mmCIF file of C-alpha atoms and ligand atoms in Angstrom:
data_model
loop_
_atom_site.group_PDB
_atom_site.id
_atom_site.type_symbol
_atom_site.label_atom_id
_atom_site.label_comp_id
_atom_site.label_asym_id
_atom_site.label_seq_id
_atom_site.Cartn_x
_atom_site.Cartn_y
_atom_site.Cartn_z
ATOM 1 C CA UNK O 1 3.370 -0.385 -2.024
ATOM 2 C CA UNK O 2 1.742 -2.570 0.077
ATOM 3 C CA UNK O 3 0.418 -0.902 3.085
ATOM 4 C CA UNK O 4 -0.200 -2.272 6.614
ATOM 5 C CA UNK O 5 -2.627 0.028 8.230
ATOM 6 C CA UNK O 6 -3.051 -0.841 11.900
ATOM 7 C CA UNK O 7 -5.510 0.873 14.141
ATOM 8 C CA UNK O 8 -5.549 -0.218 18.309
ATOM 9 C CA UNK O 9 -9.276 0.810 18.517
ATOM 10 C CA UNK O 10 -12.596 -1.029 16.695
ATOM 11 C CA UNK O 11 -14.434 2.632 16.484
ATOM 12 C CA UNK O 12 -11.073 3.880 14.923
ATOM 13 C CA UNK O 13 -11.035 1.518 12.322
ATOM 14 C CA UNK O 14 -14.676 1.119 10.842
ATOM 15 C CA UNK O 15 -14.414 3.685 8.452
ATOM 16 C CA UNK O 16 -11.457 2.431 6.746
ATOM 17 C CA UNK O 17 -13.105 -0.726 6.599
ATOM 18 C CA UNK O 18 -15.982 0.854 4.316
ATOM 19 C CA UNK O 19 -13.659 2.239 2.561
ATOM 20 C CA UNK O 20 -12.043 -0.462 1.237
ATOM 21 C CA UNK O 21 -12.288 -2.154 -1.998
ATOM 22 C CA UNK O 22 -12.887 -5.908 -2.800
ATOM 23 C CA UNK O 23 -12.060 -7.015 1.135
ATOM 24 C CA UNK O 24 -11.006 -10.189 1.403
ATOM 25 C CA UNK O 25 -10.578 -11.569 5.546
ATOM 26 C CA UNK O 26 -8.245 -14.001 7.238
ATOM 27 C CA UNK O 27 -8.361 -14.290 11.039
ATOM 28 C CA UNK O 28 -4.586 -15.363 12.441
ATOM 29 C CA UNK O 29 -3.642 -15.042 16.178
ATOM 30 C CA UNK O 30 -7.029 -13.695 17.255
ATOM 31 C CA UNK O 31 -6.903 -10.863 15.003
ATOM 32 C CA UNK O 32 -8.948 -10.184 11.595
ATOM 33 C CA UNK O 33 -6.566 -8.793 9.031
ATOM 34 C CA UNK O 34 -8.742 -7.388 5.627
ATOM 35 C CA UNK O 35 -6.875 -6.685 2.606
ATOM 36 C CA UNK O 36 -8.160 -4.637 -0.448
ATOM 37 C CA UNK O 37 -8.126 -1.575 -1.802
ATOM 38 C CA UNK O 38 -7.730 2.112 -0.763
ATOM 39 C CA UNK O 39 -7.801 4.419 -3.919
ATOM 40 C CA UNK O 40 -5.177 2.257 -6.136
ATOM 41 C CA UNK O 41 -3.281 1.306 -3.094
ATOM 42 C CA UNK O 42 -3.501 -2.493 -1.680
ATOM 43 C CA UNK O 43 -4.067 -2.273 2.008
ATOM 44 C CA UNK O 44 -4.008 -4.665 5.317
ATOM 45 C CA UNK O 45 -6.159 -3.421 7.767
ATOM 46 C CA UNK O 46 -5.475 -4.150 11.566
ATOM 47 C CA UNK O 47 -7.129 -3.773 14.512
ATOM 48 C CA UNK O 48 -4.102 -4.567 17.032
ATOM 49 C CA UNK O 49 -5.824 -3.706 20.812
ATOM 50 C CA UNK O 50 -3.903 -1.528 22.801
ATOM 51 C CA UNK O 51 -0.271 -1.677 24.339
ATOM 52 C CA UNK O 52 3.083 -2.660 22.953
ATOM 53 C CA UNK O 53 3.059 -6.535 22.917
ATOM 54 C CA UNK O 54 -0.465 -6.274 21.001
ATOM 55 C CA UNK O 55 1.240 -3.861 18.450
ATOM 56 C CA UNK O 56 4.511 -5.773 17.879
ATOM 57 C CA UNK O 57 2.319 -9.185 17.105
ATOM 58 C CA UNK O 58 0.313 -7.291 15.171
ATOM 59 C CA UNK O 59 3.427 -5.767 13.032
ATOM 60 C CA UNK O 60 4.920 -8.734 12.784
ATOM 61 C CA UNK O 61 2.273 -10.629 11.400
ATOM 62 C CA UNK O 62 1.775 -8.159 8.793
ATOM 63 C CA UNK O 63 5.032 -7.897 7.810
ATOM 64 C CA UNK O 64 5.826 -12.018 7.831
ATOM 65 C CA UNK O 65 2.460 -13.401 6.493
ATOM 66 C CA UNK O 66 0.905 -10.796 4.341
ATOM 67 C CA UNK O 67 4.035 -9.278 3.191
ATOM 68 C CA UNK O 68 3.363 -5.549 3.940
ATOM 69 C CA UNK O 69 6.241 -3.329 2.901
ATOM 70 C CA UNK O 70 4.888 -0.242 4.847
ATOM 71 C CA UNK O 71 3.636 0.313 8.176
ATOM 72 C CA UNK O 72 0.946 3.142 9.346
ATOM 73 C CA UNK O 73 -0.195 3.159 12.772
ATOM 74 C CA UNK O 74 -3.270 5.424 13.342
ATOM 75 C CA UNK O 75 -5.012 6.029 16.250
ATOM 76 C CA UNK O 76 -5.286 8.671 19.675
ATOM 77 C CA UNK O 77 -3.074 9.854 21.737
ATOM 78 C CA UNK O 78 -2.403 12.366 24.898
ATOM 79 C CA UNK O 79 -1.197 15.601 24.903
ATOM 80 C CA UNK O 80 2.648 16.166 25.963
ATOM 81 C CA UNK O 81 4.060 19.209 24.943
ATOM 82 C CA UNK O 82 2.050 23.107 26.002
ATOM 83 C CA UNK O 83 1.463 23.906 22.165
ATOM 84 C CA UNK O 84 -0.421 20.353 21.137
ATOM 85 C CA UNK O 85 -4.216 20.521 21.905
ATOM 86 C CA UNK O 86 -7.429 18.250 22.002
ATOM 87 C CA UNK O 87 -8.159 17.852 18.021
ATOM 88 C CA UNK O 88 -4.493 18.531 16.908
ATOM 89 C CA UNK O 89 -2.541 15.765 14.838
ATOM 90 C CA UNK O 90 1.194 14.396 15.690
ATOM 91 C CA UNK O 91 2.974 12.978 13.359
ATOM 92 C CA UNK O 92 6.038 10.943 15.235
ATOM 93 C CA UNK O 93 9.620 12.304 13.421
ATOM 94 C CA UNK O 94 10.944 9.126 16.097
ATOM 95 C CA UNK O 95 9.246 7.192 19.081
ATOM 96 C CA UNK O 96 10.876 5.743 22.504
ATOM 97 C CA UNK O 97 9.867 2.721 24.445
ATOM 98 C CA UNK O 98 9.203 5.413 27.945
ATOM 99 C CA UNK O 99 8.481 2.299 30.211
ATOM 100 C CA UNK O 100 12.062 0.762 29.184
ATOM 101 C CA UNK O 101 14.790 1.010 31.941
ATOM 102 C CA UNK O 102 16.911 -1.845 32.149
ATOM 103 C CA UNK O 103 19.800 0.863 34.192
ATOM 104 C CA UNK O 104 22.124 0.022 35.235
ATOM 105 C CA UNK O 105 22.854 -2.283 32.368
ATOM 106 C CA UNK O 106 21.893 0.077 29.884
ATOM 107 C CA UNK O 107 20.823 3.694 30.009
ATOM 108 C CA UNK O 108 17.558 4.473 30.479
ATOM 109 C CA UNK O 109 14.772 3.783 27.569
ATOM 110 C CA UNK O 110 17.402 1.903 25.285
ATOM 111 C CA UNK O 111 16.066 -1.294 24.080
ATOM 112 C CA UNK O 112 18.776 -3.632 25.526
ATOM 113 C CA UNK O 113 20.958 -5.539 22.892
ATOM 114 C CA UNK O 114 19.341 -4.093 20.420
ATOM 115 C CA UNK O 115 21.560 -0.489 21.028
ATOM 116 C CA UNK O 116 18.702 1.773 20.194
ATOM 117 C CA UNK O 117 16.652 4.581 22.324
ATOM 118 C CA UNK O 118 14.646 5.853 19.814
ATOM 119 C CA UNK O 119 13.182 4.751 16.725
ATOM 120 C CA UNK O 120 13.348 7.308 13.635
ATOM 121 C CA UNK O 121 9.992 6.860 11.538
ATOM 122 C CA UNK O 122 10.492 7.152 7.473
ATOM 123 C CA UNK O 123 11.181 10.653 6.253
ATOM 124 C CA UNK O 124 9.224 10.025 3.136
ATOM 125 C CA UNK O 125 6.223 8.535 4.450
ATOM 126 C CA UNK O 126 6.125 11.320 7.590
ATOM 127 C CA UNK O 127 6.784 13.962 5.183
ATOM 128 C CA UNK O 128 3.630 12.299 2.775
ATOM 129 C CA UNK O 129 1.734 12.000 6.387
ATOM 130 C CA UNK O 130 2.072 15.290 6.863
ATOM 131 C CA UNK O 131 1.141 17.031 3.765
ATOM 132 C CA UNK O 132 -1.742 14.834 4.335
ATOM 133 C CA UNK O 133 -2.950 15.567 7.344
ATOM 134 C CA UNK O 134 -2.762 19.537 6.664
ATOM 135 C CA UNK O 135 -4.373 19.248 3.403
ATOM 136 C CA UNK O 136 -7.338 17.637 5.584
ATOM 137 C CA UNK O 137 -7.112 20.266 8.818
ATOM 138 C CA UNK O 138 -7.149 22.779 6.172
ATOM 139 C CA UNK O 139 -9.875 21.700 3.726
ATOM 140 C CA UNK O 140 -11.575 19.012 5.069
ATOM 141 C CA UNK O 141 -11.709 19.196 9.088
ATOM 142 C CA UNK O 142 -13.301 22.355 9.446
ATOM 143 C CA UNK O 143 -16.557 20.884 7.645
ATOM 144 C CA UNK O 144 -16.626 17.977 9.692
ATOM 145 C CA UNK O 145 -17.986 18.754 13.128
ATOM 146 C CA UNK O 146 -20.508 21.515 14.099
ATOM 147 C CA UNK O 147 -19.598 24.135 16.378
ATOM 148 C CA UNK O 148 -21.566 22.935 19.436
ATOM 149 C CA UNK O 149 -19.109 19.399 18.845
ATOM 150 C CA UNK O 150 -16.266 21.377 18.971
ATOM 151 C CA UNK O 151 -17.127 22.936 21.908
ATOM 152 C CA UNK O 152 -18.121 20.459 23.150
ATOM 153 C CA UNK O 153 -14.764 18.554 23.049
ATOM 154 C CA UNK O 154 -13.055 22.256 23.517
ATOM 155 C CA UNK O 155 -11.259 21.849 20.605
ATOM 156 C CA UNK O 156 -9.574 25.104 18.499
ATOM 157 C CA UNK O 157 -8.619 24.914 15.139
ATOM 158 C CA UNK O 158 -6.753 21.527 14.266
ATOM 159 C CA UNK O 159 -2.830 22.321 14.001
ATOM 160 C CA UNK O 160 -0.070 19.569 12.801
ATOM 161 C CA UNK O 161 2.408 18.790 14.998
ATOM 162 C CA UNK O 162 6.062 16.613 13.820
ATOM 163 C CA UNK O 163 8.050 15.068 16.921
ATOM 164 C CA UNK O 164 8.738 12.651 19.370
ATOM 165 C CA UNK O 165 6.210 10.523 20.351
ATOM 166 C CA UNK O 166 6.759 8.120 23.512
ATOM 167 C CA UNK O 167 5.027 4.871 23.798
ATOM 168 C CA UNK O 168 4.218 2.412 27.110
ATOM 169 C CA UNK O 169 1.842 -0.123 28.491
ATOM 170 C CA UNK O 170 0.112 2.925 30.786
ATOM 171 C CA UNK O 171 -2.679 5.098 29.889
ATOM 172 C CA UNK O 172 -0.960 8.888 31.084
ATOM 173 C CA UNK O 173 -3.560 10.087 33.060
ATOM 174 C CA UNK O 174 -1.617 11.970 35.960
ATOM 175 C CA UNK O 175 0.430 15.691 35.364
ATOM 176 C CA UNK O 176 3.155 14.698 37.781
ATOM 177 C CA UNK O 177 3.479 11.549 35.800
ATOM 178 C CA UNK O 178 3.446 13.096 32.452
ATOM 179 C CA UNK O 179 5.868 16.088 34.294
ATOM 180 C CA UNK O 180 8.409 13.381 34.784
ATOM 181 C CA UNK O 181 8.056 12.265 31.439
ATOM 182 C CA UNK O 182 8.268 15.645 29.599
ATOM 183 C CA UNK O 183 11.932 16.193 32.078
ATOM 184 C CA UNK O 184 13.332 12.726 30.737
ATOM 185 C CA UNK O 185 11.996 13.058 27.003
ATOM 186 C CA UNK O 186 12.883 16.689 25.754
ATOM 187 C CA UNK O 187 10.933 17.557 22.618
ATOM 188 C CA UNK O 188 8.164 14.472 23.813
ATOM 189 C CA UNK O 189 4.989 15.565 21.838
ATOM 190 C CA UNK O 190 2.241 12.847 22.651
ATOM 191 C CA UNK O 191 2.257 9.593 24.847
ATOM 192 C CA UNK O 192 0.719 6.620 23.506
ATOM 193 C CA UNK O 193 0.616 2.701 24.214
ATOM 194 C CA UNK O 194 1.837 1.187 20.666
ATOM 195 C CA UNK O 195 3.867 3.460 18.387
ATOM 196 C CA UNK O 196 7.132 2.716 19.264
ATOM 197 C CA UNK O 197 6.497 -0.911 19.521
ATOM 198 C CA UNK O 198 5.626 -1.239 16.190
ATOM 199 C CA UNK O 199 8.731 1.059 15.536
ATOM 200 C CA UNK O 200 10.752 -1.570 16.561
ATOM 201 C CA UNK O 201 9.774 -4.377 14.941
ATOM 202 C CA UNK O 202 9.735 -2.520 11.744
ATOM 203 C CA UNK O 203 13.699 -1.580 12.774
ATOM 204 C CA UNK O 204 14.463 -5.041 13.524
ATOM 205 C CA UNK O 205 12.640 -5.940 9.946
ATOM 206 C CA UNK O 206 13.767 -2.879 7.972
ATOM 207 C CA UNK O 207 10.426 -1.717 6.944
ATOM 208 C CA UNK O 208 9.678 1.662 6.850
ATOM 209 C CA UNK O 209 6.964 3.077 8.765
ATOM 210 C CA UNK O 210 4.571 6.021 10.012
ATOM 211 C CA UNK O 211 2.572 6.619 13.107
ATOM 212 C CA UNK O 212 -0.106 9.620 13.250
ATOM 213 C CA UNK O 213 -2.151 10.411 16.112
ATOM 214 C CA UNK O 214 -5.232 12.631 16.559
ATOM 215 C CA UNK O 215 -4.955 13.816 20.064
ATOM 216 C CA UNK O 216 -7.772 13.146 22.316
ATOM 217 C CA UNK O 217 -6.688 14.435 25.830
ATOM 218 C CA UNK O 218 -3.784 16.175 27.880
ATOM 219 C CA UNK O 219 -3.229 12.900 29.834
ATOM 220 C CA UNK O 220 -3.448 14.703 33.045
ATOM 221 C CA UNK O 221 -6.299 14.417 35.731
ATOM 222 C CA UNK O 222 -8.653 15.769 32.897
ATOM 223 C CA UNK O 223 -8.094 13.465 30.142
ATOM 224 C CA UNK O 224 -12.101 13.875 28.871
ATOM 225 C CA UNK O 225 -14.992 11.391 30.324
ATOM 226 C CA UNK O 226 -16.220 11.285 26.799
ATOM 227 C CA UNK O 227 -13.127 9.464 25.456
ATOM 228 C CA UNK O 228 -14.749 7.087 23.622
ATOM 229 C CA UNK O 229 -17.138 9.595 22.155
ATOM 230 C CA UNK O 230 -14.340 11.516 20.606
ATOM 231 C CA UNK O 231 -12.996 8.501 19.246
ATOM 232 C CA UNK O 232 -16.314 7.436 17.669
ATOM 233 C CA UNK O 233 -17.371 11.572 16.344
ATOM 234 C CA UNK O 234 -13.546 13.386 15.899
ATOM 235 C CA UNK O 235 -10.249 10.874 16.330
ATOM 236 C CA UNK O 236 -12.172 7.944 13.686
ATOM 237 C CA UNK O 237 -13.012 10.987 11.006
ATOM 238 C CA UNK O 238 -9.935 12.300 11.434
ATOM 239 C CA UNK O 239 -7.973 8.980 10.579
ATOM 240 C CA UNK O 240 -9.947 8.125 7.668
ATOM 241 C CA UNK O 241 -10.057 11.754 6.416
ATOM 242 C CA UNK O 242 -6.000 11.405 6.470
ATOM 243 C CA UNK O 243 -5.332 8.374 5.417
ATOM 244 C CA UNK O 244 -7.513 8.701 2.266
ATOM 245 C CA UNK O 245 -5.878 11.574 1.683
ATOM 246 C CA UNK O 246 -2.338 9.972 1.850
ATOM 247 C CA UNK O 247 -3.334 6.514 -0.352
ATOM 248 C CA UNK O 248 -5.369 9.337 -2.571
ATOM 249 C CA UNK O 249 -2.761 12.482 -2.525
ATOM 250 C CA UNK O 250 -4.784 13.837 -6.256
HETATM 251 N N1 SAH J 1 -9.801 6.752 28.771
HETATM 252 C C1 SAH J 1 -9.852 5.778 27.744
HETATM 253 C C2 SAH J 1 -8.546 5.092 27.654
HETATM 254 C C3 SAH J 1 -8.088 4.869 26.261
HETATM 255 S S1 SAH J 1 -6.360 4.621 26.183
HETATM 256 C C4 SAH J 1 -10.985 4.832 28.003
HETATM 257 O O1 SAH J 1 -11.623 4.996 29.022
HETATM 258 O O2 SAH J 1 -11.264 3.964 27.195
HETATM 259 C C5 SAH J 1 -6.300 3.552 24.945
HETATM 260 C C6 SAH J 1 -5.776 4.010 23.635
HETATM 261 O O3 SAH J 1 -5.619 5.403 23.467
HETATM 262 C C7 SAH J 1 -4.457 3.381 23.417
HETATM 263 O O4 SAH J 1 -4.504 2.808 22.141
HETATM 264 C C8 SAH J 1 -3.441 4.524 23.515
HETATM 265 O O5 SAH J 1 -2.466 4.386 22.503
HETATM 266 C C9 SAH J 1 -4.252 5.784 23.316
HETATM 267 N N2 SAH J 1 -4.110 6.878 24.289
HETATM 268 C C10 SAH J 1 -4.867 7.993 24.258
HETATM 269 N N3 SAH J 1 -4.571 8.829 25.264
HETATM 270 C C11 SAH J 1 -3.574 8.232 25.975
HETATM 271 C C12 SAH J 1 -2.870 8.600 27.167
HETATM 272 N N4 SAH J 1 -3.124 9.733 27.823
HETATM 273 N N5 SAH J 1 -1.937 7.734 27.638
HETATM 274 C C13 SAH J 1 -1.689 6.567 26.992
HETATM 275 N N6 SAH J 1 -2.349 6.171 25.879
HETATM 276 C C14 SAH J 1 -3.288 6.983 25.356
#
């Protein structure tokens, strides 16, 4: 396995970067790709900014010049659904495009000429994500932030969510917004501005893939002020704690 680990935010991705063995860096289309090491399993680590054209470059290139053969997208995400929480972790089971409507030529969110609505992430690497990411809520999470940071963030005890995951080039940050969203998308977990961009390209490409989110807000009026702080002190942790797990399972 060669895995392409892409991450749309710098504070996400500096851990991994420590992490990793024997880096060696090429800079291609504005972006600094590192390959090396992660516990016995070669890595290409990507930072790919935010929204879908950024992502789909960024998957691309991985997948034509460094000759990935899996993709994981890490990174943040809001809150869709009443049982996923500030701290939780969504692992997408599929992802949809939710700022595609080319109606009435083709129904709503279906990527036109291409046939396809929604995107169905690999079974084996979501199933491996997810044994992952509860091994670390359960054993590792609960160690990593004080009480006072988790109250601070109002966060409860992580849980592991698997689901639909919508991507667009919008940050969610309005309840009648993510309302409508929630009535077109039943079983929507998290909103997002990559995932599902990346899920196409690796469609189109045949590669399988994984996306897992930490969430960081309810994308409503609310979404926190300290966004970036969570990234930096929980979501970052979180991804590396995760995806060490998953290139380390032991
Ligand atoms: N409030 C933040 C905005 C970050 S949104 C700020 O002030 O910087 C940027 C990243 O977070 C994107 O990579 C996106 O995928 C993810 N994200 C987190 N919450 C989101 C939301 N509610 N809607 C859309 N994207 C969100």
């Amino acid at each position: 396995m060669h895995l392409g680990l892409i991450s749309a935010m710098e504070q996400e991705q500096t851990g991994l970067l420590a992490l990793l063995q024997s880096p060696r860096r090429e800079t291609c289309g504005m972006r600094e790709y590192v390959t090396g090491m992660l516990g016995g399993t070669r890595c290409t680590c990507v930072l790919s900014r935010w929204g879908k054209v950024a992502a789909a470059a960024t998957a691309t290139m991985l997948i034509e010049r460094f000759g990935v053969t899996h993709i994981l997208f890490t990174g943040v995400a809001g809150a869709a659904s009443r049982g996923v929480a500030v701290g939780d972790i969504v692992i997408a089971s599929s992802l949809v495009q939710h700022d595609m409507d080319a109606s009435p030529f083709f129904p709503r969110f279906e990527i036109p000429l291409l046939g396809v609505a929604q995107f169905a992430a690999d079974a084996t690497l979501s199933e491996r994500l997810a044994r992952a990411a509860q091994r670390f809520v359960e054993q590792d999470a609960p160690t990593l932030l004080s009480a006072d940071e988790r109250s601070a963030f109002s966060m409860r005890e992580a849980r592991v969510h698997h689901g639909i995951i919508a991507s667009g080039d919008q940050f969610i940050g309005s309840q009648a917004r993510l309302d409508m969203l929630r009535e077109q998308l039943p079983g929507l977990l998290a909103v997002e501005m990559e995932g599902a961009a990346v899920a196409q390209v690796c469609h189109e490409f045949g590669l399988p893939f994984g996306v897992v989110r930490t969430i960081s807000d309810d994308a409503n009026e609310h979404a926190p002020v300290d966004f970036m702080r969570f990234v930096e002190r929980v979501a970052s942790r979180y991804t590396l704690g995760i995806v060490t797990r998953f290139c380390m399972p032991g």
